[in-house]
CSV table of N, CA and C in Angstrom, one decimal:
chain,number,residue,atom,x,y,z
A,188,UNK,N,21.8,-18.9,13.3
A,188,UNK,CA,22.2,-17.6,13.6
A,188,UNK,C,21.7,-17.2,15.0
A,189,UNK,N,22.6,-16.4,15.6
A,189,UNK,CA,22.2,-16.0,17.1
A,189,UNK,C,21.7,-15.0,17.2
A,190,UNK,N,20.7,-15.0,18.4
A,190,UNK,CA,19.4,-13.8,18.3
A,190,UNK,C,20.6,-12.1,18.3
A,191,UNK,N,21.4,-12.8,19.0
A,191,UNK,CA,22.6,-11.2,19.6
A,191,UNK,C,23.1,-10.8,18.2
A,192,UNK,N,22.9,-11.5,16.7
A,192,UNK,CA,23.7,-11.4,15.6
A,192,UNK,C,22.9,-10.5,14.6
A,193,UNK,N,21.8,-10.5,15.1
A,193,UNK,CA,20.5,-10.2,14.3
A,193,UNK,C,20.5,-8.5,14.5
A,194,UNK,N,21.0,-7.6,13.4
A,194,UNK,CA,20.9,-6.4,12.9
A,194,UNK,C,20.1,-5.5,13.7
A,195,UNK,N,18.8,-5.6,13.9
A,195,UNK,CA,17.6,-4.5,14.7
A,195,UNK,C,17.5,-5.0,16.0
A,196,UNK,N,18.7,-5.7,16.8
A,196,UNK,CA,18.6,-6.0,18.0
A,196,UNK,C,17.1,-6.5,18.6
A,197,UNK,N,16.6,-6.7,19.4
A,197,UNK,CA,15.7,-7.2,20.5
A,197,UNK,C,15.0,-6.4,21.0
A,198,UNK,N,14.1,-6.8,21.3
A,198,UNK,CA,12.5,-6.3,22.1
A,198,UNK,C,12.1,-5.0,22.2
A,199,UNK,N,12.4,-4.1,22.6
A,199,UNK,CA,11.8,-2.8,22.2
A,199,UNK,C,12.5,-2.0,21.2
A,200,UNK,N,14.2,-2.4,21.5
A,200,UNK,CA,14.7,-1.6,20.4
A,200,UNK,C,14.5,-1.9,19.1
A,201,UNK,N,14.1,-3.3,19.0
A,201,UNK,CA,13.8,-4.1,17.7
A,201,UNK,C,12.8,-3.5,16.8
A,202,UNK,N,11.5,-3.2,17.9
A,202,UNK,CA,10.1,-2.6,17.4
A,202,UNK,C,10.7,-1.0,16.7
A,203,UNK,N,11.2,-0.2,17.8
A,203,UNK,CA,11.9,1.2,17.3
A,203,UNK,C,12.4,1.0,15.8
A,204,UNK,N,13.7,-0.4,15.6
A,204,UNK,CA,14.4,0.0,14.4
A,204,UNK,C,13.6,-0.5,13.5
A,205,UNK,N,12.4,-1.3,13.3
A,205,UNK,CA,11.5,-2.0,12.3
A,205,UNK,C,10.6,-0.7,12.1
A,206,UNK,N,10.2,0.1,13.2
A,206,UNK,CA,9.6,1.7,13.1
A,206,UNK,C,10.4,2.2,11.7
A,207,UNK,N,11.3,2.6,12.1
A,207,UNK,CA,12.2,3.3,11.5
A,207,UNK,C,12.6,2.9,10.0
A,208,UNK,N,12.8,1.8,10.2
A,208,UNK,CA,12.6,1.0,8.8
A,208,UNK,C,11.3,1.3,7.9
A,209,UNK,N,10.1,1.1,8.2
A,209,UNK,CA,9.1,1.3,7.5
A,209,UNK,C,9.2,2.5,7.1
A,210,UNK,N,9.5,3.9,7.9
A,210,UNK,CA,9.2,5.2,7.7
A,210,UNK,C,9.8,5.1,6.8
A,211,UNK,N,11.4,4.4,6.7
A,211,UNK,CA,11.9,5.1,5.0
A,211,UNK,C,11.6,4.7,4.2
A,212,UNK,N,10.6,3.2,4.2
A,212,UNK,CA,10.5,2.8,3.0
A,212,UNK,C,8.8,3.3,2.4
A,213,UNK,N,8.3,3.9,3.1
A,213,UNK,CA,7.4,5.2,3.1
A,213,UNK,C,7.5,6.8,2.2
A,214,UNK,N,9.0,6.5,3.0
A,214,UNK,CA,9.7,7.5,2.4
A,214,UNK,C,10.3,7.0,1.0
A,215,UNK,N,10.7,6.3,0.8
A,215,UNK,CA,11.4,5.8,-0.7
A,215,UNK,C,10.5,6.0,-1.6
A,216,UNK,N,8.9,4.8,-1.1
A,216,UNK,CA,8.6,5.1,-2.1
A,216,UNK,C,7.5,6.0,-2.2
A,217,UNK,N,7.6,7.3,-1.8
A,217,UNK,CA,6.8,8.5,-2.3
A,217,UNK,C,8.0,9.1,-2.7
A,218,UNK,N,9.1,8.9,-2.7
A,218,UNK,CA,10.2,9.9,-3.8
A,218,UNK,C,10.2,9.4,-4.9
A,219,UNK,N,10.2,7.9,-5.1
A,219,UNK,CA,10.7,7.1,-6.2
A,219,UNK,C,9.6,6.7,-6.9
A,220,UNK,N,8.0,6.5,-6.4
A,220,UNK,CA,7.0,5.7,-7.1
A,220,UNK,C,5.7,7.1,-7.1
A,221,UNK,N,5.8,7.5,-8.7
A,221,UNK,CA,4.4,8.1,-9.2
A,221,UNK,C,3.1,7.6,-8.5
A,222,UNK,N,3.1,6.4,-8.7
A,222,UNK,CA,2.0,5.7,-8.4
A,222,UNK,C,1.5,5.6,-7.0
A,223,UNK,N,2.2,5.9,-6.4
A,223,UNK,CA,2.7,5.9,-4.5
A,223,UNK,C,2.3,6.7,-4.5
A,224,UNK,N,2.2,7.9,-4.7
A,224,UNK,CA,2.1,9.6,-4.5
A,224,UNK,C,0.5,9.2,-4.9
A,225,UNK,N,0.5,9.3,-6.3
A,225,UNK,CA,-1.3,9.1,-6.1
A,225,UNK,C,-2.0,8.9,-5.9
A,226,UNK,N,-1.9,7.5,-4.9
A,226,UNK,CA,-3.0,7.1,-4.6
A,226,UNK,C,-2.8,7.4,-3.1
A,227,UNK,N,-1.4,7.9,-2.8
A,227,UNK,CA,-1.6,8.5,-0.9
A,227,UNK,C,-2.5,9.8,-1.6
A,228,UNK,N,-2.3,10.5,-2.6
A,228,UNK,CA,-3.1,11.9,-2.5
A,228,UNK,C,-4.9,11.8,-2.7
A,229,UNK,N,-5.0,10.5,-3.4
A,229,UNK,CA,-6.5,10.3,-3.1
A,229,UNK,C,-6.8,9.7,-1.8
A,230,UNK,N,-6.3,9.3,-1.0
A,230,UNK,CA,-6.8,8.2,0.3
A,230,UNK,C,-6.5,9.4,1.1
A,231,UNK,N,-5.7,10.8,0.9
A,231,UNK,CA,-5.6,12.0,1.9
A,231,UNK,C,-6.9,12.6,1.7
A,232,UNK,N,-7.4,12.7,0.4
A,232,UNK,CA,-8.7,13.5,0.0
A,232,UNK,C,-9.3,12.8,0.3
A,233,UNK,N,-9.8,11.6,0.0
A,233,UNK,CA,-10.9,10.8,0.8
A,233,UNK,C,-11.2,10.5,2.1
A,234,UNK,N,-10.2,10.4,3.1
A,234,UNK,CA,-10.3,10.2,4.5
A,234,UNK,C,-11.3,11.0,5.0
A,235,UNK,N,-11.4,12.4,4.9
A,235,UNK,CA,-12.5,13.3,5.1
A,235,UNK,C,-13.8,13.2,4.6
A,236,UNK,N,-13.4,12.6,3.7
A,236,UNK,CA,-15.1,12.2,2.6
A,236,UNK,C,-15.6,11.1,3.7
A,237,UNK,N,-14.6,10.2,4.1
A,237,UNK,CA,-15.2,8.9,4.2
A,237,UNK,C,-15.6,9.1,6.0
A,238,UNK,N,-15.1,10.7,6.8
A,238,UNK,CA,-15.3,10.2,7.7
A,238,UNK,C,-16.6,11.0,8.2
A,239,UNK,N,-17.3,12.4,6.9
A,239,UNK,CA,-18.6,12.9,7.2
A,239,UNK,C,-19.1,12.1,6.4
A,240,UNK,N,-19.2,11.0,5.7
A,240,UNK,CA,-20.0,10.2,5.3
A,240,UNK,C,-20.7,8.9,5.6
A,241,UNK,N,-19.9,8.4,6.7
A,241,UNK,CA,-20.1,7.2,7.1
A,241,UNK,C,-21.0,7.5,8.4
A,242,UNK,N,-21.9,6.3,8.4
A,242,UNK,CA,-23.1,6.5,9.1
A,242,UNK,C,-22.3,5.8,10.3
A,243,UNK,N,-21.6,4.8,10.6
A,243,UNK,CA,-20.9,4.4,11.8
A,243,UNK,C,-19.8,4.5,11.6
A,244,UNK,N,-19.3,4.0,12.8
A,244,UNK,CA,-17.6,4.1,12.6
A,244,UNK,C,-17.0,2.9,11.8
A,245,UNK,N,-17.8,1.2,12.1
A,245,UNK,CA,-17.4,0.6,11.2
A,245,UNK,C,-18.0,0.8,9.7
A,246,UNK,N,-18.2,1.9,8.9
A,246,UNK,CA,-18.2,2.0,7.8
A,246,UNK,C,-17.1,2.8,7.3
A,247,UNK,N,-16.7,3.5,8.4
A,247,UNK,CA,-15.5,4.2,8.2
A,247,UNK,C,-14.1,3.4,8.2
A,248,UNK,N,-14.3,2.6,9.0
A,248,UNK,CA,-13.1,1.7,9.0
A,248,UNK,C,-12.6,1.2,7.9
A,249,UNK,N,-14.1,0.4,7.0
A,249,UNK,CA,-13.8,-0.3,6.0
A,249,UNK,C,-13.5,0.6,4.5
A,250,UNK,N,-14.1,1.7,4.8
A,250,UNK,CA,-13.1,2.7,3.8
A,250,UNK,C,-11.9,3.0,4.1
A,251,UNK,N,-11.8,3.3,5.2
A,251,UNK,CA,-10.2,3.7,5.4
A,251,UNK,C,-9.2,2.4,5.0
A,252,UNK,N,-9.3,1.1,5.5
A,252,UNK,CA,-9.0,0.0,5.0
A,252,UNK,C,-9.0,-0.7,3.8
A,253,UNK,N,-9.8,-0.3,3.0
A,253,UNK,CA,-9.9,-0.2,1.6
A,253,UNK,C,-8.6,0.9,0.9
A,254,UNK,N,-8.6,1.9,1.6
A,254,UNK,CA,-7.4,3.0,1.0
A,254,UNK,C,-6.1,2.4,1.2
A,255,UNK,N,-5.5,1.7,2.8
A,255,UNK,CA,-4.6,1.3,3.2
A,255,UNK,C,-4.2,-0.4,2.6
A,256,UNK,N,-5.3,-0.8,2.3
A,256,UNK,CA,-5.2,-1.9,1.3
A,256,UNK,C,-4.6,-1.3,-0.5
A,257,UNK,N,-5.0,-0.4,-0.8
A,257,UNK,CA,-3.9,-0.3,-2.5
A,257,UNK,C,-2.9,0.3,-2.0
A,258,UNK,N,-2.5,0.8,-0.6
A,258,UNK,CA,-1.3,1.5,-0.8
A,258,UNK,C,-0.5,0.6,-0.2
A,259,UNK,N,-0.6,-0.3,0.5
A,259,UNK,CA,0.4,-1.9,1.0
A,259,UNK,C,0.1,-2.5,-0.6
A,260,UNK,N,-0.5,-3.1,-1.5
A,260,UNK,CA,-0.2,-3.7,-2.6
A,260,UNK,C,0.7,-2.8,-3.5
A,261,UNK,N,0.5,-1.5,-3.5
A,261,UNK,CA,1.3,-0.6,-3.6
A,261,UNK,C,2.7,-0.8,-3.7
A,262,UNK,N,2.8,-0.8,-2.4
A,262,UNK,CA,4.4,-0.9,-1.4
A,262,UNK,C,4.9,-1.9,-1.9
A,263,UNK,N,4.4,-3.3,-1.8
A,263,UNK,CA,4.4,-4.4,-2.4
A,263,UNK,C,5.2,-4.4,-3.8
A,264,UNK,N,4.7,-4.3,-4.6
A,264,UNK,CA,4.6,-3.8,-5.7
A,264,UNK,C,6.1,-2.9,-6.5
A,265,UNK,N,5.8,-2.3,-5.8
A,265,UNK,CA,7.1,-1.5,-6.1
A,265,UNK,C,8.3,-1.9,-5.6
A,266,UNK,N,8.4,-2.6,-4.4
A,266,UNK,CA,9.4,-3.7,-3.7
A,266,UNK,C,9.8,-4.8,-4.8
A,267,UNK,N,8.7,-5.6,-5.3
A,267,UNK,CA,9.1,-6.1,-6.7
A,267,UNK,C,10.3,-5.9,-7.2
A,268,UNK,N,9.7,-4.5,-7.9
A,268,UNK,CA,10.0,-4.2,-9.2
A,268,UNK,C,11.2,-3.6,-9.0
A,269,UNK,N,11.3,-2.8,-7.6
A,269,UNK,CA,13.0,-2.6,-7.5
A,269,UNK,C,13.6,-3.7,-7.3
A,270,UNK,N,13.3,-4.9,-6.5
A,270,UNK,CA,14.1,-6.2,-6.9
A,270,UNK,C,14.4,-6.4,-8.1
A,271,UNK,N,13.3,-6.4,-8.7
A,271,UNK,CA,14.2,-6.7,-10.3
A,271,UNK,C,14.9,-6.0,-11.0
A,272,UNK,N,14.3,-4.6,-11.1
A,272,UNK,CA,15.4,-3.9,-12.0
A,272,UNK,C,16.8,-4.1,-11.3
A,273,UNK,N,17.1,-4.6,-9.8
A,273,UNK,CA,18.7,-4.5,-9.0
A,273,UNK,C,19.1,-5.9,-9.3
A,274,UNK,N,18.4,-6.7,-10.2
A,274,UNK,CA,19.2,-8.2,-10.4
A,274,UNK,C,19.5,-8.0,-12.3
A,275,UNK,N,18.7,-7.2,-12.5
A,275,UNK,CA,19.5,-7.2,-14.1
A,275,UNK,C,18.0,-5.8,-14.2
A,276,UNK,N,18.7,-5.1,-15.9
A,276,UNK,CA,17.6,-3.8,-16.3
A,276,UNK,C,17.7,-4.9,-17.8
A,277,UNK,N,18.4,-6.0,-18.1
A,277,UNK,CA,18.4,-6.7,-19.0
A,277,UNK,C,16.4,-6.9,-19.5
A,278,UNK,N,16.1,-7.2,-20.7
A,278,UNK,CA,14.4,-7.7,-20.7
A,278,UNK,C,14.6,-9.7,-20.4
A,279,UNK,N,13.9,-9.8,-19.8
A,279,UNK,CA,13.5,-11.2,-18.9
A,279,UNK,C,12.0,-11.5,-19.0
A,280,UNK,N,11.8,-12.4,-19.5
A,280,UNK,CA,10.3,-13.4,-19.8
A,280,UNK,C,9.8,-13.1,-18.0
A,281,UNK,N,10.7,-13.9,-17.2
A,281,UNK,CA,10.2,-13.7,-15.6
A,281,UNK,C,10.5,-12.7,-14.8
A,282,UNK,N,11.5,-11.8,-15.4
A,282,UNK,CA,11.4,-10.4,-14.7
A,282,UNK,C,10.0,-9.6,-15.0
A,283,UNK,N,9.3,-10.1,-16.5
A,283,UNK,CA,8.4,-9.6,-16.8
A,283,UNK,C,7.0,-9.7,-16.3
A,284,UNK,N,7.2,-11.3,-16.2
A,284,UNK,CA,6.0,-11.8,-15.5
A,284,UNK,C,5.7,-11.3,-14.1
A,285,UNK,N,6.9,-11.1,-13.0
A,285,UNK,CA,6.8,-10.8,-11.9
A,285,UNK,C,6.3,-9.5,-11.8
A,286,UNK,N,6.6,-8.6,-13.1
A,286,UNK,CA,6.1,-6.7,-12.6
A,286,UNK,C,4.9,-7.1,-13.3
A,287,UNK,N,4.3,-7.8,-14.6
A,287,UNK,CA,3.4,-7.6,-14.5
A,287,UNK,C,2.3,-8.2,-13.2
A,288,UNK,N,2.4,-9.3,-12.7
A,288,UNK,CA,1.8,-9.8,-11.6
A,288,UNK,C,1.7,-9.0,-10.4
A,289,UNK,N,2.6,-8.1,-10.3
A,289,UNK,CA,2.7,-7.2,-8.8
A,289,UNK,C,1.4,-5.7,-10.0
A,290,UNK,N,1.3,-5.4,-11.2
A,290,UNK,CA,0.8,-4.2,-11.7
A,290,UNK,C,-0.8,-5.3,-11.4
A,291,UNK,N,-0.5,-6.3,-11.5
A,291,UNK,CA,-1.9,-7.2,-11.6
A,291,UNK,C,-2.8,-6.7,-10.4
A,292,UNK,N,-2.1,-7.0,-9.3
A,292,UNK,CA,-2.2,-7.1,-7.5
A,292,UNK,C,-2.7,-5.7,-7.5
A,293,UNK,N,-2.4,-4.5,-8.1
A,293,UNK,CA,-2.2,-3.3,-8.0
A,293,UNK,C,-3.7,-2.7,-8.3
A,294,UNK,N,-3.5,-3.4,-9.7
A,294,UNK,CA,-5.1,-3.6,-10.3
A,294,UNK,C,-6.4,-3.8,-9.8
A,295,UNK,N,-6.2,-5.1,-8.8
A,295,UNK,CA,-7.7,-5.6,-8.1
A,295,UNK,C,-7.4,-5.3,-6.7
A,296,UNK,N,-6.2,-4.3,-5.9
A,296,UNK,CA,-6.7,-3.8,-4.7
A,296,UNK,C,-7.2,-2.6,-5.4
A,297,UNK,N,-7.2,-2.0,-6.3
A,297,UNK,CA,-7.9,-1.1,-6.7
A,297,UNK,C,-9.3,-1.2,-6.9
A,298,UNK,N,-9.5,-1.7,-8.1
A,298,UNK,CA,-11.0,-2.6,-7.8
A,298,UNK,C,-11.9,-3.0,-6.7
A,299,UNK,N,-11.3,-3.7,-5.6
A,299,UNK,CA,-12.0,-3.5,-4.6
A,299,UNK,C,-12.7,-2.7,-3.9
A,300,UNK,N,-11.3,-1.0,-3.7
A,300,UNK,CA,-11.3,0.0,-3.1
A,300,UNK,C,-12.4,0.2,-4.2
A,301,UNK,N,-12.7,0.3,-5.1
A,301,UNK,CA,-13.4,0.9,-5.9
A,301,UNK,C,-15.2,0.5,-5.9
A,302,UNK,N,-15.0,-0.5,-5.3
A,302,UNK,CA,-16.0,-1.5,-5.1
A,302,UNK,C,-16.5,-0.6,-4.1
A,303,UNK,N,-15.7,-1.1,-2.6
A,303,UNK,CA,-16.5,-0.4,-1.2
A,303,UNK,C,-16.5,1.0,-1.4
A,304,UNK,N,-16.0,1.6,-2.0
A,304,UNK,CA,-16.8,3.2,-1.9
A,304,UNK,C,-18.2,3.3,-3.1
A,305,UNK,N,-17.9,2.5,-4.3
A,305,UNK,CA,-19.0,3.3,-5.1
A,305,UNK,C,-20.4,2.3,-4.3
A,306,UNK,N,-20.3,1.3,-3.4
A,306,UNK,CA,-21.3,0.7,-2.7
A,306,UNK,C,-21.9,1.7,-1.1
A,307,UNK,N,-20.4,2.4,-0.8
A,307,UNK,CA,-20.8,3.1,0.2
A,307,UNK,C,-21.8,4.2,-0.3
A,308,UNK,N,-21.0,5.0,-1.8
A,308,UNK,CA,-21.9,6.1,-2.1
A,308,UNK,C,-23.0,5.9,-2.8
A,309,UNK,N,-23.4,4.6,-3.2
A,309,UNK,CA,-25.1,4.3,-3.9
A,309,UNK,C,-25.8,4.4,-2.1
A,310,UNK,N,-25.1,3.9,-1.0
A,310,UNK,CA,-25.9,4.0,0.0
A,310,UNK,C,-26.8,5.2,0.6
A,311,UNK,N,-25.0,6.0,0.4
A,311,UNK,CA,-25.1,7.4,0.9
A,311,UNK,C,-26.2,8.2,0.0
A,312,UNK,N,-25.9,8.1,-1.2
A,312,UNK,CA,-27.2,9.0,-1.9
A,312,UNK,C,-28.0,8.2,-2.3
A,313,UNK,N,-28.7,7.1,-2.4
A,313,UNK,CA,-30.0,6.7,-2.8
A,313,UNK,C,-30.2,5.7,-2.3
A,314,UNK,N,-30.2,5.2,-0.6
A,314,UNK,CA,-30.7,4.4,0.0
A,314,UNK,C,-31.4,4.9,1.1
């Protein structure tokens, strides 16, 4: 395939339409995913927690990076599962395996996030 054939064109306008791309799929899925919405509304309320709480800036980073980590497994996630419900809404052994695997992913970036904050806040109050 030739670079001239390729849809988001080249070098700056490329970056612009890959911009643009992301925003809707930002946008998709805070219309389309519950789950999307929630966890942007905790990482909105925490951002402020995390940034009069943090004794440096790199402790803030790695909260903030812990929030932006479930919401890309998130994105992830949901990208899935609209793949599969658009190849059949049929029930599928590996349609099934696949959502549950991506709810799995969903699972332990949560866990983690859950990790570096309740480590941050034993710091913050009883260290």
């Amino acid at each position: 395939m030739s670079e001239n054939l390729k849809p988001n064109g080249q070098g700056l306008s490329r970056i612009y339409r890959a911009t643009i791309c992301s925003a809707q799929g930002i946008q998709a899925a805070y219309q389309h995913e519950a789950a999307f919405r929630q966890e942007l509304t905790l990482a909105v309320i925490l951002l402020p927690v995390a940034w009069f709480t943090s004794a440096t800036f790199g402790q803030f980073v790695l909260l903030i990076a812990s929030l932006l980590f479930v919401l890309i497994i998130e994105l992830v996630n949901s990208a899935v599962e609209a793949v599969v419900d658009r190849i059949s809404l049929e029930h599928s052994e590996l349609a099934g395996r696949a959502k549950d695997m991506g709810s799995a992913a969903v699972t332990l970036a949560l866990l983690v996030c859950f990790l570096v904050w309740a480590q941050h806040f034993y710091r913050f109050f009883f260290a």
